[in-house]
Amino acid sequence: MALLPILQYPDPRLHKVAKSVATVTEQTRKLIRDMAETMYAASGVGLAATQVDVHERIVVIDVSDTHDNLLVFINPVLTSSSGSEESEEGCLSVPGIYENVTRAEQVTVSALDAQGKAFTLEADGLLAICIQHEMDHLQGRVFVEHLSHLKQTRIRAKLIKQRRETL
Ligand code: NI
């Protein structure tokens, strides 16, 4: 297994739209293992392949307290969503920034698992938010893009300044 570098906003590669996985292979599973290791090492609850510069529709999520309930979504599709709730989000690609975003409260998602087997999952709470956040990444969308343009400009300036200071 290997830790993968995580793209940092505003990297333009975060805006690429991911392609569907045609066949789930051993190579797909190796990527999933590396993504999971990378997510756990960074204390994240979700990671999209886009964030490690692989533009395929693959997401890993673990919202458990015990970090032992890895969910894998390949080619995820939201088949229904309902309700609306605002909650604070963060992102491994946008370090140190936490902002409120409004999303659907409940979602139903269909996807393939790491074995290529189709499944459907109904989710609410943190898992529902996380699924929507990670699926946004696959469309090239970072959570801060749900915020006002003024806020986005401030966040970009702050992150660029922070990075300059740590070089
Ligand atoms: Ni994210």
Coordinates of C-alpha atoms and ligand atoms in Angstrom, one line a residue:
M1 CA 0.0 0.0 0.0
A2 CA 1.1 3.6 -0.5
L3 CA 0.1 7.0 0.7
L4 CA -1.0 9.1 -2.3
P5 CA -0.4 12.9 -2.6
I6 CA -3.7 14.8 -2.1
L7 CA -4.3 17.7 -4.5
Q8 CA -4.7 21.0 -2.7
Y9 CA -7.3 23.6 -3.7
P10 CA -7.1 25.7 -5.9
D11 CA -5.3 23.1 -8.0
P12 CA -7.1 23.1 -11.4
R13 CA -6.9 19.3 -11.5
L14 CA -9.6 19.3 -8.8
H15 CA -12.0 20.6 -11.5
K16 CA -11.6 17.6 -13.9
V17 CA -14.7 15.5 -14.4
A18 CA -14.1 11.8 -13.5
K19 CA -14.9 9.1 -16.0
S20 CA -16.9 5.9 -15.1
V21 CA -14.9 2.8 -14.3
A22 CA -15.5 0.3 -17.2
T23 CA -14.3 -2.8 -15.3
V24 CA -13.4 -3.2 -11.7
T25 CA -10.0 -4.9 -11.8
E26 CA -7.2 -5.7 -9.3
Q27 CA -5.7 -2.4 -10.3
T28 CA -8.9 -0.6 -9.2
R29 CA -8.7 -2.5 -5.9
K30 CA -5.1 -1.5 -5.4
L31 CA -6.1 2.2 -6.0
I32 CA -8.9 1.8 -3.4
R33 CA -6.6 0.3 -0.8
D34 CA -4.1 3.2 -1.4
M35 CA -7.0 5.8 -1.2
A36 CA -8.3 4.2 2.1
E37 CA -4.8 4.3 3.6
T38 CA -4.3 7.9 2.5
M39 CA -7.7 8.9 3.9
Y40 CA -7.1 7.2 7.3
A41 CA -3.5 8.7 7.5
A42 CA -4.9 12.2 7.0
S43 CA -7.8 11.6 9.5
G44 CA -10.4 12.2 6.8
V45 CA -13.9 10.6 6.6
G46 CA -14.0 10.5 2.8
L47 CA -11.8 10.7 -0.3
A48 CA -12.6 10.9 -4.0
A49 CA -10.1 9.6 -6.6
T50 CA -10.1 13.1 -8.1
Q51 CA -8.3 14.3 -5.0
V52 CA -5.4 11.9 -5.7
D53 CA -5.3 13.0 -9.4
V54 CA -7.0 9.8 -10.7
H55 CA -10.1 10.9 -12.7
E56 CA -12.3 7.9 -12.3
R57 CA -15.6 7.6 -10.5
I58 CA -14.3 6.1 -7.2
V59 CA -15.0 7.2 -3.6
V60 CA -14.0 5.8 -0.2
I61 CA -15.8 6.8 3.0
D62 CA -15.6 5.8 6.6
V63 CA -17.7 7.9 9.0
S64 CA -17.4 5.3 11.9
D65 CA -15.8 6.3 15.2
T66 CA -13.7 3.2 15.1
H67 CA -12.3 3.7 11.5
D68 CA -13.1 0.1 10.6
N69 CA -16.2 0.5 8.4
L70 CA -14.8 1.4 4.9
L71 CA -17.5 2.0 2.3
V72 CA -16.4 1.9 -1.4
F73 CA -18.5 3.5 -4.1
I74 CA -17.5 2.9 -7.8
N75 CA -19.6 4.7 -10.4
P76 CA -22.0 6.1 -7.7
V77 CA -25.3 7.5 -8.8
L78 CA -27.8 9.4 -6.6
T79 CA -31.2 7.8 -7.3
S80 CA -33.1 9.9 -4.8
S81 CA -32.6 12.7 -2.3
S82 CA -34.9 14.5 0.1
G83 CA -34.9 17.2 2.8
S84 CA -32.3 19.8 3.3
E85 CA -29.9 20.5 6.1
E86 CA -27.0 22.8 6.7
S87 CA -23.8 21.5 8.3
E88 CA -20.2 22.4 8.6
E89 CA -17.8 20.7 6.2
G90 CA -14.1 20.4 5.7
C91 CA -12.0 18.7 3.0
L92 CA -8.6 17.2 2.8
S93 CA -8.0 19.3 -0.3
V94 CA -8.9 22.5 1.5
P95 CA -6.9 22.2 4.8
G96 CA -8.0 24.3 7.8
I97 CA -11.2 25.6 6.1
Y98 CA -14.6 24.7 7.7
E99 CA -17.8 26.2 6.3
N100 CA -21.5 25.6 6.4
V101 CA -23.0 24.0 3.3
T102 CA -26.6 23.1 2.6
R103 CA -27.3 19.6 1.2
A104 CA -30.0 17.0 1.0
E105 CA -30.8 15.3 4.3
Q106 CA -31.4 11.8 2.9
V107 CA -30.0 10.2 -0.2
T108 CA -30.2 6.9 -1.9
V109 CA -27.1 5.9 -3.8
S110 CA -26.4 3.1 -6.2
A111 CA -22.9 2.0 -6.9
L112 CA -20.5 -0.9 -7.4
D113 CA -18.4 -2.2 -4.5
A114 CA -14.7 -3.2 -4.7
Q115 CA -15.7 -6.6 -6.1
G116 CA -17.7 -4.9 -8.9
K117 CA -21.0 -6.0 -7.3
A118 CA -24.0 -3.5 -7.5
F119 CA -25.5 -2.3 -4.3
T120 CA -27.9 0.4 -3.2
L121 CA -27.6 2.3 0.1
E122 CA -29.9 4.7 1.9
A123 CA -28.1 7.2 4.0
D124 CA -28.8 10.2 6.3
G125 CA -26.7 12.3 8.7
L126 CA -23.0 12.6 8.2
L127 CA -22.9 9.7 5.8
A128 CA -25.4 11.4 3.4
I129 CA -23.4 14.7 3.6
C130 CA -20.2 12.8 2.9
I131 CA -21.6 11.0 -0.1
Q132 CA -22.8 14.2 -1.6
H133 CA -19.5 16.0 -0.9
E134 CA -17.4 13.2 -2.4
M135 CA -19.7 12.8 -5.5
D136 CA -19.2 16.6 -6.0
H137 CA -15.4 15.9 -6.3
L138 CA -16.1 13.5 -9.1
Q139 CA -17.8 16.3 -11.0
G140 CA -14.8 18.5 -10.4
R141 CA -16.6 20.5 -7.7
V142 CA -14.9 21.4 -4.3
F143 CA -17.3 22.1 -1.4
V144 CA -16.2 25.8 -1.1
E145 CA -17.8 26.3 -4.5
H146 CA -21.1 26.1 -2.7
L147 CA -20.2 29.4 -1.0
S148 CA -20.5 33.0 -2.2
H149 CA -17.9 34.2 -4.6
L150 CA -16.6 36.6 -2.0
K151 CA -16.0 33.8 0.5
Q152 CA -14.3 31.7 -2.2
T153 CA -11.9 34.5 -3.1
R154 CA -11.0 35.0 0.5
I155 CA -10.4 31.2 1.0
R156 CA -8.2 31.0 -2.1
A157 CA -6.1 34.0 -1.0
K158 CA -5.8 32.5 2.5
L159 CA -4.7 29.1 1.3
I160 CA -2.2 30.5 -1.3
K161 CA -0.7 32.7 1.5
Q162 CA -0.4 29.8 3.9
R163 CA 1.3 27.7 1.3
R164 CA 3.8 30.4 0.5
E165 CA 4.6 30.8 4.2
T166 CA 5.4 27.1 4.6
L167 CA 7.7 26.9 1.6
Ligands
NI1 NI -13.4 16.9 -0.1

